[in-house]
Short mmCIF file of C-alpha atoms in Angstrom, two decimals:
data_model
loop_
_atom_site.label_atom_id
_atom_site.label_comp_id
_atom_site.label_asym_id
_atom_site.label_seq_id
_atom_site.Cartn_x
_atom_site.Cartn_y
_atom_site.Cartn_z
CA GLY A 1 -0.01 0.07 -0.03
CA GLU A 2 2.82 2.55 0.69
CA GLN A 3 3.79 2.72 -3.08
CA ARG A 4 0.32 2.50 -4.41
CA ARG A 5 -0.17 3.93 -8.14
CA ALA A 6 -2.66 4.93 -10.23
CA ARG A 7 -2.26 6.55 -13.70
CA ARG A 8 -5.86 7.70 -13.93
CA THR A 9 -6.48 11.62 -12.62
CA ILE A 10 -8.79 12.10 -9.72
CA PRO A 11 -11.26 14.76 -10.65
CA PRO A 12 -10.28 17.99 -8.78
CA ASP A 13 -13.80 17.83 -6.72
CA HIS A 14 -12.37 15.41 -4.60
CA ASP A 15 -10.91 16.94 -1.80
CA LEU A 16 -9.01 14.41 -0.48
CA ILE A 17 -4.99 14.42 0.85
CA ILE A 18 -2.74 12.77 -1.13
CA THR A 19 1.21 12.46 0.07
CA SER A 20 3.50 12.61 -2.97
CA VAL A 21 3.74 12.50 -6.77
CA VAL A 22 6.07 9.86 -8.27
CA ARG A 23 7.00 8.78 -11.91
CA ASP A 24 6.39 4.78 -12.96
CA THR A 25 9.45 4.65 -14.73
CA ALA A 26 12.79 3.46 -13.15
CA PRO A 27 15.68 6.32 -12.64
CA ARG A 28 18.13 6.75 -15.11
CA ARG A 29 21.22 5.23 -14.22
CA GLY A 30 23.90 6.89 -16.66
CA ASN A 31 27.08 5.61 -17.37
CA ARG A 32 28.00 3.12 -14.56
CA ASP A 33 31.65 2.76 -15.47
CA ASN A 34 32.54 6.24 -15.02
CA GLU A 35 30.12 6.94 -12.02
CA SER A 36 32.08 3.69 -10.12
CA SER A 37 35.29 5.58 -10.73
CA GLU A 38 34.36 9.00 -9.19
CA ALA A 39 34.31 9.03 -5.55
CA LYS A 40 32.32 12.22 -3.89
CA LEU A 41 34.04 13.69 -1.07
CA LEU A 42 31.26 13.83 1.69
CA ASP A 43 31.33 15.94 4.59
CA ALA A 44 30.40 13.11 6.65
CA SER A 45 31.24 14.79 10.29
CA GLY A 46 27.70 14.50 11.21
CA GLU A 47 27.32 18.16 11.11
CA THR A 48 24.37 18.84 8.36
CA PHE A 49 21.80 17.33 6.57
CA PHE A 50 22.00 16.11 2.85
CA LEU A 51 19.18 16.06 0.51
CA SER A 52 18.83 13.36 -1.58
CA GLN A 53 19.65 13.74 -5.63
CA PRO A 54 16.11 12.46 -7.58
CA THR A 55 17.17 11.30 -11.35
CA SER A 56 13.45 11.33 -12.44
CA GLY A 57 10.08 13.26 -12.34
CA LEU A 58 9.89 16.78 -11.41
CA LEU A 59 12.91 17.03 -9.31
CA LEU A 60 15.41 16.95 -11.74
CA PRO A 61 19.09 18.45 -10.86
CA GLU A 62 18.55 21.75 -12.80
CA ILE A 63 15.32 22.15 -11.04
CA LEU A 64 16.59 21.57 -7.07
CA ARG A 65 19.41 23.54 -7.21
CA SER A 66 17.01 26.45 -8.58
CA TYR A 67 15.21 26.13 -5.80
CA ASN A 68 17.75 25.96 -3.66
CA PRO A 69 21.57 26.30 -4.56
CA HIS A 70 22.94 26.33 -1.27
CA ALA A 71 21.59 22.56 -0.28
CA GLU A 72 24.07 19.78 -0.30
CA TYR A 73 22.48 16.76 -2.94
CA VAL A 74 24.02 13.11 -2.70
CA THR A 75 23.15 9.89 -4.73
CA PHE A 76 22.47 6.86 -3.08
CA GLN A 77 25.62 5.54 -4.53
CA ASP A 78 27.87 8.49 -3.00
CA LEU A 79 27.17 7.17 0.28
CA PHE A 80 29.19 4.22 -0.65
CA ARG A 81 32.41 5.75 -1.96
CA ARG A 82 35.38 7.30 0.38
CA PRO A 83 38.43 8.30 -1.62
CA GLY A 84 41.22 5.69 -1.19
CA THR A 85 39.16 3.16 1.12
CA PRO A 86 36.94 0.60 -0.50
CA ALA A 87 34.00 -0.49 1.26
CA GLN A 88 34.06 -3.68 3.51
CA ALA A 89 30.78 -4.71 4.41
CA THR A 90 26.96 -3.08 4.61
CA PHE A 91 24.06 -2.98 6.65
CA PHE A 92 20.71 -1.91 5.99
CA CYS A 93 17.22 -1.87 7.91
CA THR A 94 14.06 -0.73 5.96
CA TYR A 95 10.02 -0.76 5.60
CA ILE A 96 10.34 -2.01 1.72
CA LEU A 97 12.83 -3.58 -0.23
CA ASP A 98 12.92 -3.75 -3.80
CA MET A 99 16.21 -6.40 -4.30
CA GLU A 100 16.98 -6.03 -8.28
CA TRP A 101 17.05 -2.15 -7.68
CA LEU A 102 19.08 -2.33 -4.81
CA TYR A 103 21.42 -4.72 -6.28
CA GLY A 104 21.78 -2.60 -9.28
CA GLU A 105 22.82 0.20 -7.09
CA LEU A 106 25.34 -1.95 -5.21
CA MET A 107 26.76 -2.91 -8.51
CA ALA A 108 27.07 0.59 -9.90
CA ALA A 109 28.49 1.72 -6.44
CA GLY A 110 31.22 -1.17 -6.87
CA VAL A 111 30.68 -2.80 -3.25
CA ALA A 112 27.47 -5.56 -4.43
CA ASN A 113 29.57 -8.29 -3.76
CA ILE A 114 30.91 -7.32 -0.20
CA LYS A 115 29.08 -8.51 2.80
CA THR A 116 25.59 -7.41 2.72
CA VAL A 117 23.07 -7.78 5.39
CA VAL A 118 19.58 -6.39 5.06
CA ILE A 119 16.77 -6.46 7.62
CA VAL A 120 13.13 -5.78 6.33
CA ASP A 121 9.96 -5.28 7.54
CA ARG A 122 8.18 -8.80 8.34
CA ALA A 123 5.37 -8.20 6.24
CA ASN A 124 6.95 -6.91 3.49
CA TYR A 125 9.77 -9.51 3.43
CA ASP A 126 9.85 -11.99 -0.07
CA SER A 127 11.11 -15.31 1.06
CA ASN A 128 10.75 -16.27 -2.61
CA VAL A 129 13.06 -13.46 -3.85
CA ARG A 130 16.46 -14.98 -3.82
CA ALA A 131 19.55 -12.88 -2.31
CA PRO A 132 22.97 -13.16 -3.84
CA GLY A 133 25.28 -15.54 -2.48
CA ASN A 134 27.01 -13.45 0.14
CA TRP A 135 24.09 -11.31 0.94
CA VAL A 136 21.97 -12.08 4.29
CA VAL A 137 18.11 -10.61 3.74
CA ALA A 138 16.21 -11.27 7.02
CA PRO A 139 12.53 -10.29 7.98
CA ALA A 140 12.67 -8.17 11.32
CA PRO A 141 11.40 -9.85 14.57
CA ASN A 142 8.01 -7.52 14.31
CA ALA A 143 4.54 -9.10 14.95
CA ARG A 144 2.46 -9.20 12.24
CA ASP A 145 0.47 -5.70 13.93
CA GLU A 146 3.58 -3.87 14.05
CA LYS A 147 5.93 -2.09 11.20
CA GLN A 148 9.43 -1.97 11.40
CA HIS A 149 9.93 1.68 9.69
CA ALA A 150 13.29 2.39 10.78
CA LYS A 151 15.61 3.37 7.91
CA LEU A 152 19.15 3.30 8.80
CA PHE A 153 22.53 1.42 6.96
CA MET A 154 26.03 1.31 7.91
CA VAL A 155 29.00 1.12 5.31
CA ASN A 156 31.83 -0.49 7.12
CA PHE A 157 35.55 0.93 5.28
CA GLY A 158 37.72 -1.01 7.72
CA GLU A 159 39.22 2.45 9.29
CA VAL A 160 35.84 4.19 9.27
CA LEU A 161 32.35 2.99 10.10
CA ARG A 162 29.73 5.25 7.91
CA VAL A 163 26.30 5.40 9.65
CA VAL A 164 23.57 6.84 7.35
CA VAL A 165 20.00 7.91 8.91
CA SER A 166 17.16 8.28 6.00
CA SER A 167 13.76 8.67 5.37
CA ALA A 168 13.91 6.61 1.97
CA ASN A 169 13.13 3.24 1.90
CA LEU A 170 15.09 0.69 -0.31
CA THR A 171 13.28 1.32 -3.37
CA SER A 172 13.62 3.17 -6.74
CA VAL A 173 10.46 5.56 -6.59
CA ASP A 174 12.11 6.70 -2.79
CA TRP A 175 15.48 7.38 -4.13
CA GLY A 176 14.40 8.14 -7.63
CA SER A 177 11.61 10.41 -7.59
CA LEU A 178 11.58 11.93 -4.51
CA LEU A 179 13.04 14.34 -2.21
CA GLN A 180 15.23 12.51 0.90
CA VAL A 181 16.54 13.53 3.81
CA LEU A 182 19.79 12.27 4.78
CA TRP A 183 22.47 12.60 8.11
CA VAL A 184 25.73 11.37 7.61
CA GLN A 185 28.76 10.56 9.97
CA ASP A 186 31.77 8.61 9.50
CA PHE A 187 33.27 7.18 12.85
CA PRO A 188 37.10 6.56 13.26
CA LEU A 189 38.61 2.99 14.75
CA ARG A 190 38.89 3.34 18.53
CA SER A 191 42.53 3.95 19.76
CA LYS A 192 41.96 0.95 22.47
CA ARG A 193 40.02 -1.44 20.72
CA ASP A 194 41.07 -4.43 23.12
CA GLU A 195 39.12 -2.57 26.14
CA PRO A 196 35.50 -2.20 26.50
CA PRO A 197 33.97 0.90 24.90
CA PRO A 198 33.43 3.67 26.95
CA PRO A 199 29.63 4.65 27.55
CA SER A 200 27.92 6.49 24.88
CA PRO A 201 24.17 7.02 24.20
CA PHE A 202 24.59 6.79 20.29
CA GLY A 203 26.59 4.05 20.80
CA THR A 204 24.20 2.41 23.23
CA THR A 205 21.01 3.32 21.22
CA LEU A 206 22.61 1.82 18.30
CA GLU A 207 23.64 -1.63 19.95
CA MET A 208 20.06 -1.74 21.07
CA LEU A 209 18.43 -1.39 17.83
CA LEU A 210 20.67 -4.09 16.29
CA SER A 211 19.77 -6.29 18.75
CA ARG A 212 16.02 -5.54 18.65
CA LEU A 213 16.59 -6.25 14.79
CA SER A 214 18.10 -9.63 15.63
CA ALA A 215 21.16 -8.50 13.33
CA PRO A 216 24.04 -11.20 12.84
CA VAL A 217 26.17 -11.29 15.96
CA PRO A 218 29.47 -10.21 13.95
CA VAL A 219 27.45 -6.77 12.89
CA GLN A 220 26.77 -6.00 16.15
CA LYS A 221 29.95 -6.70 17.36
CA SER A 222 31.93 -4.78 14.75
CA ILE A 223 30.34 -1.40 15.69
CA THR A 224 31.73 -1.69 18.99
CA ARG A 225 35.51 -1.12 17.42
CA TYR A 226 34.60 2.48 16.31
CA GLU A 227 34.30 5.80 18.39
CA LEU A 228 30.50 6.08 18.80
CA SER A 229 31.17 8.46 21.60
CA ALA A 230 32.04 11.08 18.93
CA ALA A 231 28.63 11.16 17.51
CA ARG A 232 27.38 14.53 16.71
CA ALA A 233 23.34 14.03 16.78
CA GLN A 234 21.28 11.91 19.31
CA LEU A 235 19.32 8.79 18.28
CA VAL A 236 15.90 8.56 18.41
CA VAL A 237 14.81 5.38 17.40
CA SER A 238 11.31 3.84 15.91
CA MET A 239 10.99 0.46 17.08
CA PRO A 240 7.75 -1.88 16.74
CA GLY A 241 5.95 -2.25 19.64
CA VAL A 242 4.60 -0.64 22.61
CA HIS A 243 7.05 1.72 24.63
CA SER A 244 7.56 2.58 28.40
CA ARG A 245 9.57 5.76 29.12
CA THR A 246 11.44 3.47 31.93
CA ASP A 247 12.11 0.07 29.41
CA ASP A 248 12.41 2.11 25.95
CA PRO A 249 13.73 5.81 27.02
CA VAL A 250 15.32 6.40 23.28
CA CYS A 251 12.27 5.00 21.66
CA GLY A 252 9.43 7.38 19.87
CA LEU A 253 7.74 10.72 21.30
CA PHE A 254 9.76 9.55 24.90
CA GLY A 255 13.10 9.47 23.38
CA LEU A 256 11.79 12.85 21.43
CA HIS A 257 11.05 14.27 24.55
CA LYS A 258 14.22 13.53 26.29
CA ALA A 259 16.73 14.42 23.36
CA VAL A 260 15.32 17.98 23.37
CA VAL A 261 15.22 18.19 27.09
CA GLN A 262 19.10 17.25 27.41
CA ASN A 263 20.11 19.26 24.11
CA PHE A 264 17.92 22.64 24.15
CA LEU A 265 16.63 23.30 27.65
CA GLU A 266 18.84 24.62 30.44
CA GLY A 267 18.66 22.08 33.38
CA GLY A 268 19.92 19.12 31.41
CA ASP A 269 17.78 16.37 32.02
CA LYS A 270 14.73 17.67 34.32
CA ALA A 271 11.92 17.97 32.13
CA PRO A 272 9.65 21.37 32.84
CA THR A 273 6.59 21.13 34.68
CA SER A 274 4.91 24.34 33.66
CA PRO A 275 4.31 25.97 30.21
CA PRO A 276 7.74 27.71 28.68
CA GLU A 277 7.98 30.97 28.27
CA PRO A 278 7.59 32.69 25.09
CA LEU A 279 10.81 34.06 23.27
CA PRO A 280 11.09 37.67 23.14
CA GLY A 281 9.12 39.18 20.01
CA ALA A 282 7.69 35.93 19.16
CA ALA A 283 4.12 34.97 18.08
CA GLU A 284 1.94 33.79 21.08
CA ARG A 285 1.78 30.44 19.63
CA PRO A 286 4.66 28.86 17.59
CA VAL A 287 4.01 26.41 14.69
CA LEU A 288 5.32 23.19 14.18
CA TYR A 289 5.72 22.25 10.36
CA CYS A 290 5.23 18.13 9.81
CA GLN A 291 5.77 16.38 6.74
CA SER A 292 5.40 12.22 6.58
CA SER A 293 5.38 9.61 3.88
CA SER A 294 2.28 7.59 6.07
CA LEU A 295 0.00 9.09 8.60
CA GLY A 296 -1.83 5.91 10.07
CA SER A 297 -4.88 6.91 12.09
CA LEU A 298 -2.76 10.64 13.57
CA PRO A 299 -5.23 10.92 16.73
CA ARG A 300 -5.34 14.35 18.26
CA PRO A 301 -3.57 12.85 21.44
CA TRP A 302 -0.64 11.89 19.34
CA LEU A 303 -0.55 15.03 17.60
CA ARG A 304 -0.67 17.01 21.31
CA SER A 305 1.95 14.71 22.42
CA LEU A 306 4.34 15.41 19.58
CA ALA A 307 3.91 19.21 19.94
CA SER A 308 4.57 18.86 23.80
CA CYS A 309 7.65 16.85 22.93
CA SER A 310 9.01 19.68 20.88
CA ILE A 311 9.24 21.86 22.93
CA GLY A 312 10.56 19.73 25.80
CA VAL A 313 7.41 19.14 27.85
CA ASP A 314 6.43 15.76 29.10
CA PRO A 315 4.03 14.43 26.92
CA LEU A 316 2.00 12.84 29.85
CA HIS A 317 0.52 16.06 31.11
CA TYR A 318 -1.73 16.18 28.18
CA ARG A 319 -3.10 12.73 28.37
CA GLY A 320 -5.21 13.24 31.44
CA ARG A 321 -3.05 11.42 34.08
CA THR A 322 -1.10 13.68 36.20
CA PRO A 323 -1.96 17.07 34.77
CA PRO A 324 0.04 19.89 36.96
CA ALA A 325 -1.93 22.86 38.16
CA SER A 326 0.05 24.97 35.63
CA CYS A 327 -0.55 23.26 32.81
CA ASN A 328 -4.52 22.34 33.40
CA ALA A 329 -5.12 25.46 30.74
CA ALA A 330 -6.13 24.81 27.28
CA ASP A 331 -3.03 24.23 24.76
CA SER A 332 -2.64 27.40 23.77
CA PHE A 333 0.98 27.69 24.41
CA LEU A 334 1.69 24.04 22.61
CA PRO A 335 3.41 24.67 18.84
CA GLU A 336 0.50 24.68 16.12
CA ILE A 337 0.53 21.69 14.19
CA ARG A 338 0.81 21.90 10.23
CA VAL A 339 0.86 18.51 8.43
CA VAL A 340 2.12 19.54 4.92
CA TYR A 341 0.43 17.47 2.30
CA PRO A 342 -0.50 18.46 -1.26
CA THR A 343 -3.93 17.97 -2.39
CA VAL A 344 -5.47 16.33 -5.30
CA ARG A 345 -6.47 19.94 -6.79
CA THR A 346 -2.80 20.93 -6.72
CA ALA A 347 -1.50 17.85 -7.82
CA ASN A 348 -3.74 17.74 -10.61
CA SER A 349 -2.53 21.43 -11.78
CA TRP A 350 1.08 19.93 -12.13
CA PRO A 351 2.83 19.54 -15.79
CA GLU A 352 -0.09 16.37 -17.00
CA SER A 353 3.08 15.21 -18.92
CA THR A 354 4.71 14.06 -15.88
CA PRO A 355 3.63 10.34 -15.32
CA ARG A 356 2.21 10.39 -11.61
CA GLY A 357 1.34 8.06 -8.78
CA PHE A 358 -1.31 9.06 -6.04
CA LEU A 359 -0.91 7.99 -2.67
CA CYS A 360 -4.47 8.81 -0.84
CA LEU A 361 -6.31 8.90 2.46
CA ALA A 362 -9.28 7.48 2.27
CA GLU A 363 -12.21 9.46 3.19
CA ARG A 364 -13.26 6.56 5.85
CA PHE A 365 -10.20 8.17 7.35
CA THR A 366 -10.47 12.02 6.74
CA LYS A 367 -14.22 12.24 7.76
CA ARG A 368 -13.98 10.62 11.17
CA SER A 369 -14.80 12.80 14.02
CA GLY A 370 -11.09 12.51 15.58
CA PHE A 371 -9.07 13.13 12.15
CA PRO A 372 -7.41 16.21 12.74
CA LEU A 373 -7.85 17.55 8.97
CA ASN A 374 -7.45 20.92 9.99
CA SER A 375 -4.09 20.40 10.69
CA PHE A 376 -3.62 19.99 7.36
CA MET A 377 -2.13 22.31 4.78
CA ASP A 378 -1.58 22.58 1.00
CA VAL A 379 2.05 22.65 -0.58
CA PHE A 380 3.11 26.15 -1.54
CA PRO A 381 5.41 27.17 -4.21
CA PRO A 382 9.12 27.84 -2.65
CA GLY A 383 9.46 31.38 -4.61
CA PRO A 384 7.92 34.64 -5.73
CA ASP A 385 9.25 33.66 -9.24
CA TRP A 386 7.57 30.07 -9.24
CA SER A 387 4.43 28.59 -10.57
CA PRO A 388 2.50 26.94 -8.20
CA ILE A 389 2.20 24.49 -11.31
CA TYR A 390 5.94 23.70 -10.68
CA CYS A 391 5.63 23.37 -7.15
CA PRO A 392 8.08 20.62 -6.42
CA PRO A 393 6.67 17.55 -4.51
CA ILE A 394 7.05 17.54 -0.61
CA LEU A 395 9.94 16.14 1.67
CA HIS A 396 9.51 12.75 1.74
#
């Protein structure tokens, strides 16, 4: 369902919400010999974000660079190249896997024949697809009604471990036709590898993720050889199942809340128990813009929890469980949620020559009394010189 496609045009009087416009064709590959010989030097310091470089559809390179000339764009193959250091092994976890596409991309990057491990959501695991002899492809140990949505991969260059956190599934549509966001950091070998690694929030969380995904033991052990304490980011894990703040303090909304408190609020680990004071000169109510590839049921209590976590206020104050006296007012000080999704009317205004597929929310969901339809906003042109019909699809 996540990549459902349709060639028909939905009538503009249907006020449904859609996620993205995608091409039905595979991305162009270019000259593989030339691509494999070129190694792009990435800023893998972990201090910046990258955007993926789509190769088809409305997001061609010339359009993207005119939209934002200062952004850093990378291709999927760029992530497996490091000047003078060949990749030795790779690990992936994903929700959806297109095996043929992944093998072709790794072949073009010159790393298809190294040790490769792929963990995919159980519902999307196809046991009939045969993997290459040096690959291990396995379903995540999630229950049937749970989803493994984490999208992370690692490239072992021997002297360096590259960790990539991405918003993209391992499919041609996600990497070829949609704009994705990536975080990348290279971790050097530890100088004292014969000793246990020092405590590291990033390393501990990564070890937990690999363990919960039942990654092969050699993969789990390999990361302890690297200086994960040098991480420039805090990892918040999307993990199948129901989590508590005591058992899984780095998962889901509780993990987001903890990360905001530790990194952006005075007082460190102490969560505020009262509404924060508005910033000088700021509007009375800030706005939290969200983008997503899928929505689930999106109940209002969950949105309130997301809003409270984004400013470091304990989400339990808005679940009716332990509301302190200072938090019993309306949610007027919480950020106003705006979910950015293009409507069908907007998508139908894009060039008809572009093959398109629609990811729609059924009206049986949007018309439910609890669905926060008022929190949605349409996409908008990125600049004054742009026509709305050329507004690129939103970030996946």
